[in-house]
PDB file of C-alpha atoms and ligand atoms in Angstrom:
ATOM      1  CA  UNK A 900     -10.370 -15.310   5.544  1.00 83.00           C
ATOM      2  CA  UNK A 901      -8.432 -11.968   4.276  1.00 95.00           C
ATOM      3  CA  UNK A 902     -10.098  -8.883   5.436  1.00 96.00           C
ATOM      4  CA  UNK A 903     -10.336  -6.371   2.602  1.00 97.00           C
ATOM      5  CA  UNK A 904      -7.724  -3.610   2.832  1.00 98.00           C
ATOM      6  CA  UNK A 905      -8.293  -0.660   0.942  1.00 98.00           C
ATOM      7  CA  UNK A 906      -5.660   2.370   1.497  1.00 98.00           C
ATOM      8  CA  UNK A 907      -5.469   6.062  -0.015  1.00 98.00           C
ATOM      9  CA  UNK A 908      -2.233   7.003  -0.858  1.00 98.00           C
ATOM     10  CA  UNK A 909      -2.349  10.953  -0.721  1.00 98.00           C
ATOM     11  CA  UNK A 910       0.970  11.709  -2.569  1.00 98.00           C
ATOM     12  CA  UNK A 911       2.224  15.087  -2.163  1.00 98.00           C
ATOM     13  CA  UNK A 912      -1.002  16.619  -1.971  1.00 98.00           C
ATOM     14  CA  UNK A 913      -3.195  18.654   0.872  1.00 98.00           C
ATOM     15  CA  UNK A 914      -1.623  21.469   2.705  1.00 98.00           C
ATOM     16  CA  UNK A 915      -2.693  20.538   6.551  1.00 98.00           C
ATOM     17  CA  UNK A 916      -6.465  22.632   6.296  1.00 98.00           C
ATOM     18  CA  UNK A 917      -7.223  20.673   3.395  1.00 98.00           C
ATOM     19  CA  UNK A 918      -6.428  17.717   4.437  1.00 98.00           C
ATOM     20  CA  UNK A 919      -8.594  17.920   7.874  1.00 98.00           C
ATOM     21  CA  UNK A 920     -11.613  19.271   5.307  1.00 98.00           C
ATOM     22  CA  UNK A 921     -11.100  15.933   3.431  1.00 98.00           C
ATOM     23  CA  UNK A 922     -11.152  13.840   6.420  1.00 98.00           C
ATOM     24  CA  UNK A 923     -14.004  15.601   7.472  1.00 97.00           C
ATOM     25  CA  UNK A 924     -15.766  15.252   4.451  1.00 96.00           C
ATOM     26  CA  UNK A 925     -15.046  11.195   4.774  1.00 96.00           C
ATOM     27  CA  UNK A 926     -15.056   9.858   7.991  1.00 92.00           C
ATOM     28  CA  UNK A 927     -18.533   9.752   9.389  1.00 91.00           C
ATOM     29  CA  UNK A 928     -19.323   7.848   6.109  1.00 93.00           C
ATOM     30  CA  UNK A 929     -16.289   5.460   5.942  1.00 94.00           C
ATOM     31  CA  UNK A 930     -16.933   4.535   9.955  1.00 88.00           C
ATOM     32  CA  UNK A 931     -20.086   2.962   9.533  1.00 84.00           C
ATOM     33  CA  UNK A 932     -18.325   0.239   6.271  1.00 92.00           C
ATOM     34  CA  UNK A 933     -17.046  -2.203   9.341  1.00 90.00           C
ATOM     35  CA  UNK A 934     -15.085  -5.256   7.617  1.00 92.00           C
ATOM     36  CA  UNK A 935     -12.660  -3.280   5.896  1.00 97.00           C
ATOM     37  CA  UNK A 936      -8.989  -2.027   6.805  1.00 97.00           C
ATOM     38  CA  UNK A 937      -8.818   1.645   5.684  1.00 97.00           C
ATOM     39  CA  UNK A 938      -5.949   3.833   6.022  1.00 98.00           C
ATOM     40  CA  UNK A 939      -4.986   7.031   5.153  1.00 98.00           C
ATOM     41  CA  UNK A 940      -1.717   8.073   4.079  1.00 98.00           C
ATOM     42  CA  UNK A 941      -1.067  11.693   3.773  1.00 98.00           C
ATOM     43  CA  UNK A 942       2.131  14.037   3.374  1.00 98.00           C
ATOM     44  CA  UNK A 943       4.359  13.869   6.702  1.00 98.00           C
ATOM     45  CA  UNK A 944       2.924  17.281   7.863  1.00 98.00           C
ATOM     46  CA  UNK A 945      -0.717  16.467   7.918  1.00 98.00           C
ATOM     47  CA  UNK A 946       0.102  13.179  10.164  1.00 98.00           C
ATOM     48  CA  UNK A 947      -0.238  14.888  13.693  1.00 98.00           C
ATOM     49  CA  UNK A 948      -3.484  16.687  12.697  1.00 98.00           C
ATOM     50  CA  UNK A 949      -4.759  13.734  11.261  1.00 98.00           C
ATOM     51  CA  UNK A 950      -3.924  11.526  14.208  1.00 97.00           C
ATOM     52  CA  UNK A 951      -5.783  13.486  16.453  1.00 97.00           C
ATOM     53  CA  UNK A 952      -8.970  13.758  14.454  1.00 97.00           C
ATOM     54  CA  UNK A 953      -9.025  10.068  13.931  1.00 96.00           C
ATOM     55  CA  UNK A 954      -8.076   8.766  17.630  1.00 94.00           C
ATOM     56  CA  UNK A 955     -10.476   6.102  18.546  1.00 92.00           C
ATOM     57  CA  UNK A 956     -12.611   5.738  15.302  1.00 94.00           C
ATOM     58  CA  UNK A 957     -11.368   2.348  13.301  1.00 94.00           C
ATOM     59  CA  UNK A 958      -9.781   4.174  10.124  1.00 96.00           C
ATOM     60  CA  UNK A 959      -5.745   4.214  10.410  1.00 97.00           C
ATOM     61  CA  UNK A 960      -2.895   6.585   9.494  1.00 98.00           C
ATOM     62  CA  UNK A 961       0.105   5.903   7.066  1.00 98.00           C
ATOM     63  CA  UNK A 962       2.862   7.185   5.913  1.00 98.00           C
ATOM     64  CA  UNK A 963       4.514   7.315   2.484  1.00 98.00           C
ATOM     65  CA  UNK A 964       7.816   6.423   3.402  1.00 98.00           C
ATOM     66  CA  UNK A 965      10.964   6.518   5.661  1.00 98.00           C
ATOM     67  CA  UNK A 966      14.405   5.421   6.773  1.00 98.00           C
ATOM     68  CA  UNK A 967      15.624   2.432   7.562  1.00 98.00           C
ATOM     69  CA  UNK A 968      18.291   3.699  10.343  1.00 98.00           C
ATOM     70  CA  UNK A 969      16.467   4.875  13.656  1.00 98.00           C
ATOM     71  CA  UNK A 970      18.307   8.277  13.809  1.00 98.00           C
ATOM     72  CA  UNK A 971      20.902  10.309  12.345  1.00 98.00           C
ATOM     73  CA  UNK A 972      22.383  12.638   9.439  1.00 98.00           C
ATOM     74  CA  UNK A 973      19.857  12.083   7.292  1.00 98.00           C
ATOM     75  CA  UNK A 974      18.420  15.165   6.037  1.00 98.00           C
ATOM     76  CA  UNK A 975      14.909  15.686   5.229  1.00 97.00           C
ATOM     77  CA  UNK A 976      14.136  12.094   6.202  1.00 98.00           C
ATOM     78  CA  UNK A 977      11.952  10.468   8.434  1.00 98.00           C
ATOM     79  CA  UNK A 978      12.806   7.718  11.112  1.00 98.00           C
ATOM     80  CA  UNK A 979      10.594   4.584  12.229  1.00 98.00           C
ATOM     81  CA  UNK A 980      10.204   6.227  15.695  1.00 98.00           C
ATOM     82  CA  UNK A 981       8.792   8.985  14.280  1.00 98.00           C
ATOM     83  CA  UNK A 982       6.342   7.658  11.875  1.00 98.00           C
ATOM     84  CA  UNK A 983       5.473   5.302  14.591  1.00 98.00           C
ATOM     85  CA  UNK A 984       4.499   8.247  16.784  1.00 98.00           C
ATOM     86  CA  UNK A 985       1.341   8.930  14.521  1.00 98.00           C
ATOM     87  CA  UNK A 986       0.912   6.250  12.326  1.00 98.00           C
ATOM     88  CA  UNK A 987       0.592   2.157  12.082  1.00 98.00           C
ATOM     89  CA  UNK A 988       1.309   1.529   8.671  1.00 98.00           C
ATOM     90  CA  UNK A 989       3.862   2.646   6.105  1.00 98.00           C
ATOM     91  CA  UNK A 990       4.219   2.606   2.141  1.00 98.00           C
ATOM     92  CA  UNK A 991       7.826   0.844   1.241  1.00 98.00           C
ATOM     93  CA  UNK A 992       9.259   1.014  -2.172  1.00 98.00           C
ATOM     94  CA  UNK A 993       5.538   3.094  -4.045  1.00 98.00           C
ATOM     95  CA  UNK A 994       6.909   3.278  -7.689  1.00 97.00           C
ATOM     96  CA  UNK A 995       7.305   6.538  -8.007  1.00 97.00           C
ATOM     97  CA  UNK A 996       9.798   6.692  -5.675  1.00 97.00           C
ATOM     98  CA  UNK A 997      11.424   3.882  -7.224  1.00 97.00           C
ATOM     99  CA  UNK A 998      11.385   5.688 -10.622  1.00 96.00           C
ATOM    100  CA  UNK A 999      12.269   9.476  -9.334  1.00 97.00           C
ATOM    101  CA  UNK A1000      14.203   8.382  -5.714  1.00 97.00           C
ATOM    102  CA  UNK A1001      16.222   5.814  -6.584  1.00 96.00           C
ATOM    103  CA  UNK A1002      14.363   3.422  -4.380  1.00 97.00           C
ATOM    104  CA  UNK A1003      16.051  -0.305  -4.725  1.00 98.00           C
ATOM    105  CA  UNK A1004      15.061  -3.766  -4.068  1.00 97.00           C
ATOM    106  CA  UNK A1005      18.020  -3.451  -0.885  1.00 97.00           C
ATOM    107  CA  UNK A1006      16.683  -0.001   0.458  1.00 98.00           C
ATOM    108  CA  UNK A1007      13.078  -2.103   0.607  1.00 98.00           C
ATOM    109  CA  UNK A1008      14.080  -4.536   2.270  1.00 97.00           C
ATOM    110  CA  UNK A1009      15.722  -2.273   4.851  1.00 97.00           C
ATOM    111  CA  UNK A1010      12.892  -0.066   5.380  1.00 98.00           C
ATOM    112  CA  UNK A1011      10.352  -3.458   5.571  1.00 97.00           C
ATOM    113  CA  UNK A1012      12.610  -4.934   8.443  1.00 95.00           C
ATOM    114  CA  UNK A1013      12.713  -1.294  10.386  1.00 96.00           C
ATOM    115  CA  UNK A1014       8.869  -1.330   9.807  1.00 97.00           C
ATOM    116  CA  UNK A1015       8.326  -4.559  11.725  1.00 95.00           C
ATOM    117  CA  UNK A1016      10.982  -3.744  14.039  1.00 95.00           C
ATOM    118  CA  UNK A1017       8.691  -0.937  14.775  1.00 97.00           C
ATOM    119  CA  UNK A1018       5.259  -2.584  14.697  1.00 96.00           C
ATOM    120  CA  UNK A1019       3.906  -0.732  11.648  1.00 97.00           C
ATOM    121  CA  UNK A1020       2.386  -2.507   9.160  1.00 98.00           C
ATOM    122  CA  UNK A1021       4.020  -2.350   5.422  1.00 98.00           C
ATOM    123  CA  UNK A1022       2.443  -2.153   2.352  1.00 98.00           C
ATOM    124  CA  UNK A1023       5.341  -3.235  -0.148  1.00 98.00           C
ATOM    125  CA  UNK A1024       4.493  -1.939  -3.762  1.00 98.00           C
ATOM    126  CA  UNK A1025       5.541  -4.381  -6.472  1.00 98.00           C
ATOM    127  CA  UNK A1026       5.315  -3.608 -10.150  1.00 98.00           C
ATOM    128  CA  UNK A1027       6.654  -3.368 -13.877  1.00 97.00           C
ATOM    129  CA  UNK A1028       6.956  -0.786 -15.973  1.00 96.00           C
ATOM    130  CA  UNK A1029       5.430  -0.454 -19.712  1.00 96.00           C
ATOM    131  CA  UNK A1030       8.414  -1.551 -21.218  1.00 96.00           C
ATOM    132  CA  UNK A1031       9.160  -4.491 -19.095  1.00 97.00           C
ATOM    133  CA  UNK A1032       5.307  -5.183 -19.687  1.00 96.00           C
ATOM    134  CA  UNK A1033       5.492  -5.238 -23.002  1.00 95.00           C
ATOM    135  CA  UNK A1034       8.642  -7.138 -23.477  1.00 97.00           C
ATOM    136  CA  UNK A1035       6.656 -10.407 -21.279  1.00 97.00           C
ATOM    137  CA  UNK A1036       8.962  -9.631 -17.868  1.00 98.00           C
ATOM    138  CA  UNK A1037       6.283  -8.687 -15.240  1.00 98.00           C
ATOM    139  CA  UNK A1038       6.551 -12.329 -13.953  1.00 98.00           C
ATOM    140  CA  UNK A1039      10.585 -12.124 -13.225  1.00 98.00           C
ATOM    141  CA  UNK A1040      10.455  -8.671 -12.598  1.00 98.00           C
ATOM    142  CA  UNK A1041       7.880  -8.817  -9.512  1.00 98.00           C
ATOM    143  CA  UNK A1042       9.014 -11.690  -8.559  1.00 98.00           C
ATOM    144  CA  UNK A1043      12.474 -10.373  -8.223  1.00 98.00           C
ATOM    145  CA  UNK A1044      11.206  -7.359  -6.421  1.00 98.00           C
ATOM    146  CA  UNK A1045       9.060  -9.891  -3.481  1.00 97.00           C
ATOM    147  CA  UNK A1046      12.128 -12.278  -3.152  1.00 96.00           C
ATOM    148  CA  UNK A1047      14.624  -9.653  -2.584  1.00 97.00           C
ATOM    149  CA  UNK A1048      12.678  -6.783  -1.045  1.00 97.00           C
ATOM    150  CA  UNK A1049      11.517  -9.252   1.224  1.00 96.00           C
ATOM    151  CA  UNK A1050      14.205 -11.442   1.917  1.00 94.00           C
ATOM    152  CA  UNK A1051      15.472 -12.536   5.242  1.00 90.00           C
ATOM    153  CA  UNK A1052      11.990 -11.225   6.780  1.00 89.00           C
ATOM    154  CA  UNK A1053      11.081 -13.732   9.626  1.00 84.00           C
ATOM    155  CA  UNK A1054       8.555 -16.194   8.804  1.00 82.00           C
ATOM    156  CA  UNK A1055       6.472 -14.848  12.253  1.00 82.00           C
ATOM    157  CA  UNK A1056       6.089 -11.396  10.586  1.00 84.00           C
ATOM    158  CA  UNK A1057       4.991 -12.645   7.547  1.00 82.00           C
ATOM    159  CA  UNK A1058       1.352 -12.632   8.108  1.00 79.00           C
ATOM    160  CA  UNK A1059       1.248  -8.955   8.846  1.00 89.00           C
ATOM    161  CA  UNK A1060       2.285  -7.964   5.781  1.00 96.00           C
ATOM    162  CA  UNK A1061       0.516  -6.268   3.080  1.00 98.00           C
ATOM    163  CA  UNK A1062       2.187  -6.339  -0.363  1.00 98.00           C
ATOM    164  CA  UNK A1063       0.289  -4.206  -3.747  1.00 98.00           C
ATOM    165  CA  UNK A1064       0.879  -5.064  -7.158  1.00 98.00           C
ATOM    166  CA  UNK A1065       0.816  -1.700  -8.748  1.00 98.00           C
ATOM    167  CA  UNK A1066       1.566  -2.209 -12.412  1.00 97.00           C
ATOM    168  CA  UNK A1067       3.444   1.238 -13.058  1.00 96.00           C
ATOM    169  CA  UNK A1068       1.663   1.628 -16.746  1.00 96.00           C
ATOM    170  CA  UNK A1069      -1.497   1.930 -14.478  1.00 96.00           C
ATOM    171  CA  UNK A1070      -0.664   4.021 -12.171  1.00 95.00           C
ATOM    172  CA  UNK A1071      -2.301   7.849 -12.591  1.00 92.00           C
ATOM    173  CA  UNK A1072      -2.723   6.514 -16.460  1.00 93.00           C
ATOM    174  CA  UNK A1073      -7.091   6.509 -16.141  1.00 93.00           C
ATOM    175  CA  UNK A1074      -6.004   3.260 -17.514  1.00 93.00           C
ATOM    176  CA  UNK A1075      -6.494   0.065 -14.923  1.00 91.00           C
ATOM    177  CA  UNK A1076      -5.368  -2.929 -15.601  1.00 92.00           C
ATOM    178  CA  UNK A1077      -8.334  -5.479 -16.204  1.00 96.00           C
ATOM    179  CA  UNK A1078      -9.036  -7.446 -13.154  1.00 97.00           C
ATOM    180  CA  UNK A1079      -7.972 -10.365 -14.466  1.00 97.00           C
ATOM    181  CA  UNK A1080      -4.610  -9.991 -15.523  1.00 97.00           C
ATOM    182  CA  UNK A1081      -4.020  -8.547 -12.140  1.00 98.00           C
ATOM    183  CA  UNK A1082      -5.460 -11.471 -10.229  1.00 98.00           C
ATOM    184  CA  UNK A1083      -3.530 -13.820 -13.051  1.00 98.00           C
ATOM    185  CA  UNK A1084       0.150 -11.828 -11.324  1.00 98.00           C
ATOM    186  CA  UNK A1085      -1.394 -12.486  -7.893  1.00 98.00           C
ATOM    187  CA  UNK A1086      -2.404 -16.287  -8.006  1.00 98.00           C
ATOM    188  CA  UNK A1087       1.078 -17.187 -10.768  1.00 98.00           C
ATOM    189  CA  UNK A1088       3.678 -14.619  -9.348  1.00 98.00           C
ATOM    190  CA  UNK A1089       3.088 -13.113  -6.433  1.00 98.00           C
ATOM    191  CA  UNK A1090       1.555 -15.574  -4.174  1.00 98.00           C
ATOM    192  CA  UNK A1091       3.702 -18.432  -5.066  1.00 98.00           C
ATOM    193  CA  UNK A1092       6.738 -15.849  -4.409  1.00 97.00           C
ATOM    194  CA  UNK A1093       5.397 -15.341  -0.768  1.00 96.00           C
ATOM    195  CA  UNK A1094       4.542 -19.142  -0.164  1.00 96.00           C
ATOM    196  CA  UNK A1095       8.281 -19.557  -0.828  1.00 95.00           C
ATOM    197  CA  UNK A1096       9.737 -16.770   1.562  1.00 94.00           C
ATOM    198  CA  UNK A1097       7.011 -17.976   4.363  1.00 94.00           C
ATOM    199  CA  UNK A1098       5.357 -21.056   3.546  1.00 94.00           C
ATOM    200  CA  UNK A1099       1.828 -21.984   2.426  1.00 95.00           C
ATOM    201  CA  UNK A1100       0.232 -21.298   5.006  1.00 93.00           C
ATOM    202  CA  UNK A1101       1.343 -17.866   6.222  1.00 93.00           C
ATOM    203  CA  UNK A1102       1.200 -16.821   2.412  1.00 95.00           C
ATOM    204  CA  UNK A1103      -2.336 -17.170   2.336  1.00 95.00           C
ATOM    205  CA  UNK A1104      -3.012 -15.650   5.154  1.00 95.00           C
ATOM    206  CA  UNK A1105      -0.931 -12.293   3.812  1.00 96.00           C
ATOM    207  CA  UNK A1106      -3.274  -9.687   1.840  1.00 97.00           C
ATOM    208  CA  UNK A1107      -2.609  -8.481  -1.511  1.00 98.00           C
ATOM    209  CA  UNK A1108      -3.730  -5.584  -3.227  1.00 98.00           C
ATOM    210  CA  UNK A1109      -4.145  -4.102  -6.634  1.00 98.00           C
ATOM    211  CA  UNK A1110      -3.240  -0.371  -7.625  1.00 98.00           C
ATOM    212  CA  UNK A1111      -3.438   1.578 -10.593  1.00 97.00           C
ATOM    213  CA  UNK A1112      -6.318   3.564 -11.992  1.00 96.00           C
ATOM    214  CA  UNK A1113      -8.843   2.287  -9.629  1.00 98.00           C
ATOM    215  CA  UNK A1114     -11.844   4.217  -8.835  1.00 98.00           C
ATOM    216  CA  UNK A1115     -15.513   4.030  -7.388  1.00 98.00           C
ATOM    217  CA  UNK A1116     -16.930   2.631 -11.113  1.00 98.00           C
ATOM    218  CA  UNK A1117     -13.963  -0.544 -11.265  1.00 97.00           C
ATOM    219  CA  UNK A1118     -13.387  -1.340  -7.996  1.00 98.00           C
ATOM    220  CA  UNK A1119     -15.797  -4.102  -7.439  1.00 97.00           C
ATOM    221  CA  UNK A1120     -14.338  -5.818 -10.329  1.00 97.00           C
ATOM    222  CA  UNK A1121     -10.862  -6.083  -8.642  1.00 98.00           C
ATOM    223  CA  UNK A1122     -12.377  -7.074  -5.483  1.00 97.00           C
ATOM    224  CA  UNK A1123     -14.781  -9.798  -6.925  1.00 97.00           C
ATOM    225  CA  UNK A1124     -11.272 -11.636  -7.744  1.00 97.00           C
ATOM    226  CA  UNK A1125     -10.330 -14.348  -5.930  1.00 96.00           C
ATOM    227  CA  UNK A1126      -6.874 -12.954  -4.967  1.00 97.00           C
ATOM    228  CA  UNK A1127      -7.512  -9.317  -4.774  1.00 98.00           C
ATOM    229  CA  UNK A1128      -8.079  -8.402  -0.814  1.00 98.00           C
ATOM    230  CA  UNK A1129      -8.259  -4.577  -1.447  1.00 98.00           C
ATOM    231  CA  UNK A1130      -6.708  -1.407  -2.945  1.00 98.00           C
ATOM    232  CA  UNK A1131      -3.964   1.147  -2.803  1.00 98.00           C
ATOM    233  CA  UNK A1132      -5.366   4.179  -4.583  1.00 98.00           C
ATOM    234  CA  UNK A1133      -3.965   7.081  -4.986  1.00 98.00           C
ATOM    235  CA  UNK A1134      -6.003   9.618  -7.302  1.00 97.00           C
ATOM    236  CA  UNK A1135      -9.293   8.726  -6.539  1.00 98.00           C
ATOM    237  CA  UNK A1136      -8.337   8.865  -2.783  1.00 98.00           C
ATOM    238  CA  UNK A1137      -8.545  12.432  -2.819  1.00 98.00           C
ATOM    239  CA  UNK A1138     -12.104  12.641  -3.904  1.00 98.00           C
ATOM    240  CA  UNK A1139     -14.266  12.232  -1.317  1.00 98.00           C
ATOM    241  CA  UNK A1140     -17.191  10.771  -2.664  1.00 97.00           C
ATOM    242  CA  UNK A1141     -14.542   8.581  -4.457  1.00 98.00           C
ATOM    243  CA  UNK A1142     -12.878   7.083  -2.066  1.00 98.00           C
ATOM    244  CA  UNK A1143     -16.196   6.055  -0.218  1.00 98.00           C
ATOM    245  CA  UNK A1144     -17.353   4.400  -3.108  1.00 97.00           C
ATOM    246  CA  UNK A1145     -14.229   2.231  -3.041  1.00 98.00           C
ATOM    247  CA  UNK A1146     -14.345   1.463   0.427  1.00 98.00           C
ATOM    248  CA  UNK A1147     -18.001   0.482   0.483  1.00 97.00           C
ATOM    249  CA  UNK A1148     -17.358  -1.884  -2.736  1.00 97.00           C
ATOM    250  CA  UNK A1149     -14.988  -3.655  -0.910  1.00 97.00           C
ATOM    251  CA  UNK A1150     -17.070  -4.234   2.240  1.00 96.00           C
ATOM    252  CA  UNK A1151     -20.045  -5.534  -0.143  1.00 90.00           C
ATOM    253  CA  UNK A1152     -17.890  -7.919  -2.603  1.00 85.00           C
ATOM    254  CA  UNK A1153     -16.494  -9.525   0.911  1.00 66.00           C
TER     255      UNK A1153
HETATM  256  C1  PEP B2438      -0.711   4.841  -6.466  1.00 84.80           C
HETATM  257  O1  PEP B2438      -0.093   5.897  -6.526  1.00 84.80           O
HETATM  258  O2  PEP B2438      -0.358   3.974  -5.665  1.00 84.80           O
HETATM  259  C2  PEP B2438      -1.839   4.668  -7.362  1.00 84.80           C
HETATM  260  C3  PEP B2438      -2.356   3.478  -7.462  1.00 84.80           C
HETATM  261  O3  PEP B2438      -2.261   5.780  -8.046  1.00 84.80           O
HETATM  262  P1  PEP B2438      -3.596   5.898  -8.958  1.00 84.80           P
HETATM  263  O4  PEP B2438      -4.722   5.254  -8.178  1.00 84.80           O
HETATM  264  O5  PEP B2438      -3.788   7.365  -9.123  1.00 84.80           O
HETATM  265  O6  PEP B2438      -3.322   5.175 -10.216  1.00 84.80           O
END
């Protein structure tokens, strides 16, 4: 039994007012779904703001990245230590900072063994692009992208991760994938790729979530798949009424 996940990736968006008023707006509501994992992940500078509204209620903080190293001459970057100070989950290798950050399979992997080195959680983004879509690749490609941004991960940590297929074509696009060509990558590609890093077992056990496009009107259809355990959304997360509606679909198609 997976428990639905469902986590709003803010992007660069909310100045630290605005993103309390959006909290505020949300989290009366989203504390009385129980059943579902939901996380927020805002800009770095709304974390400690957002850490304190949210102490003790059952909705958890992420971040959208970091380093790998634990300190250093890294300007403008973040450290595990410090994301761990505010938040218990973190967003490795999102596509966008793939496509504009030059985010690789190797710098995932790094990041994904600081994050359990830290206790965070990570959500590993996996996708292909329109091209590599429409030239029949999104099998090899994701499955490249789980076997080496994962590799060498201990077999132990396996079960706490959280990996989303985001094909990139549907990301921000208004236009989702259908469900089930998504749930078709999870149950051929993706799953099979984790049962090889950790087993059978421990792969099942690992949620998996779709992203791209999703919002309060398709969301049930994702979660009604078999292999879908929840969402990373990003524009519809910063809608209130929105992001709700996604979290309560996924506590009723349980
Ligand atoms: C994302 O950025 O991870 C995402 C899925 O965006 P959107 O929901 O806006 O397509």
């Amino acid at each position: 039994m997976r428990i639905p996940f469902v986590a709003g990736n803010w992007k660069m968006n909310k100045t630290v007012a605005e993103a309390r008023d959006l909290v505020s707006k949300m989290s009366a509501q989203l504390r009385q779904v129980p059943n579902v994992e939901k996380v927020f992940c805002p800009p770095f500078t709304a974390l400690p703001a957002l850490s304190a509204m949210l102490e003790g209620s059952d909705i958890g903080l992420g971040a959208q990245n970091m380093h790998w190293e634990e300190k250093g001459a890294f300007t403008g970057e973040f450290a595990p230590g410090m994301v761990k100070e505010f938040c218990n989950y973190v967003i490795i290798g999102h596509s966008e900072r793939r496509a504009y950050f030059g985010e690789t399979d190797e710098n995932v992997n790094r990041k994904l063994r600081a994050a359990l080195k830290f206790d965070l959680t990570p959500i590993v983004c996996v996708g292909e692009t329109l091209d590599q879509y429409e030239s029949g690749l999104t099998s090899e490609v994701v499955r490249r992208q789980i076997s080496a941004g994962l590799a060498g991960t201990d077999s132990a940590f396996g079960a706490r991760l959280v990996v989303a297929y985001e094909p990139v074509w549907a990301i921000g696009t208004g236009k989702a994938s259908s469900a089930g060509n998504a749930n078709e990558v999870l149950a051929q590609v993706i799953r099979p790729a984790l049962s090889d890093l950790f087993g059978v077992e421990t792969a099942q056990t690992i949620r998996i979530l779709y992203g791209g496009s999703v919002t309060a009107a398709n969301a049930s259809e994702f979660f009604t798949q078999p292999e879908i355990d929840g969402a990373l959304v990003g524009g519809a997360s910063l809608k209130a009424d929105e992001f709700i509606g996604i979290i309560k679909a996924a506590a009723h198609t349980q």
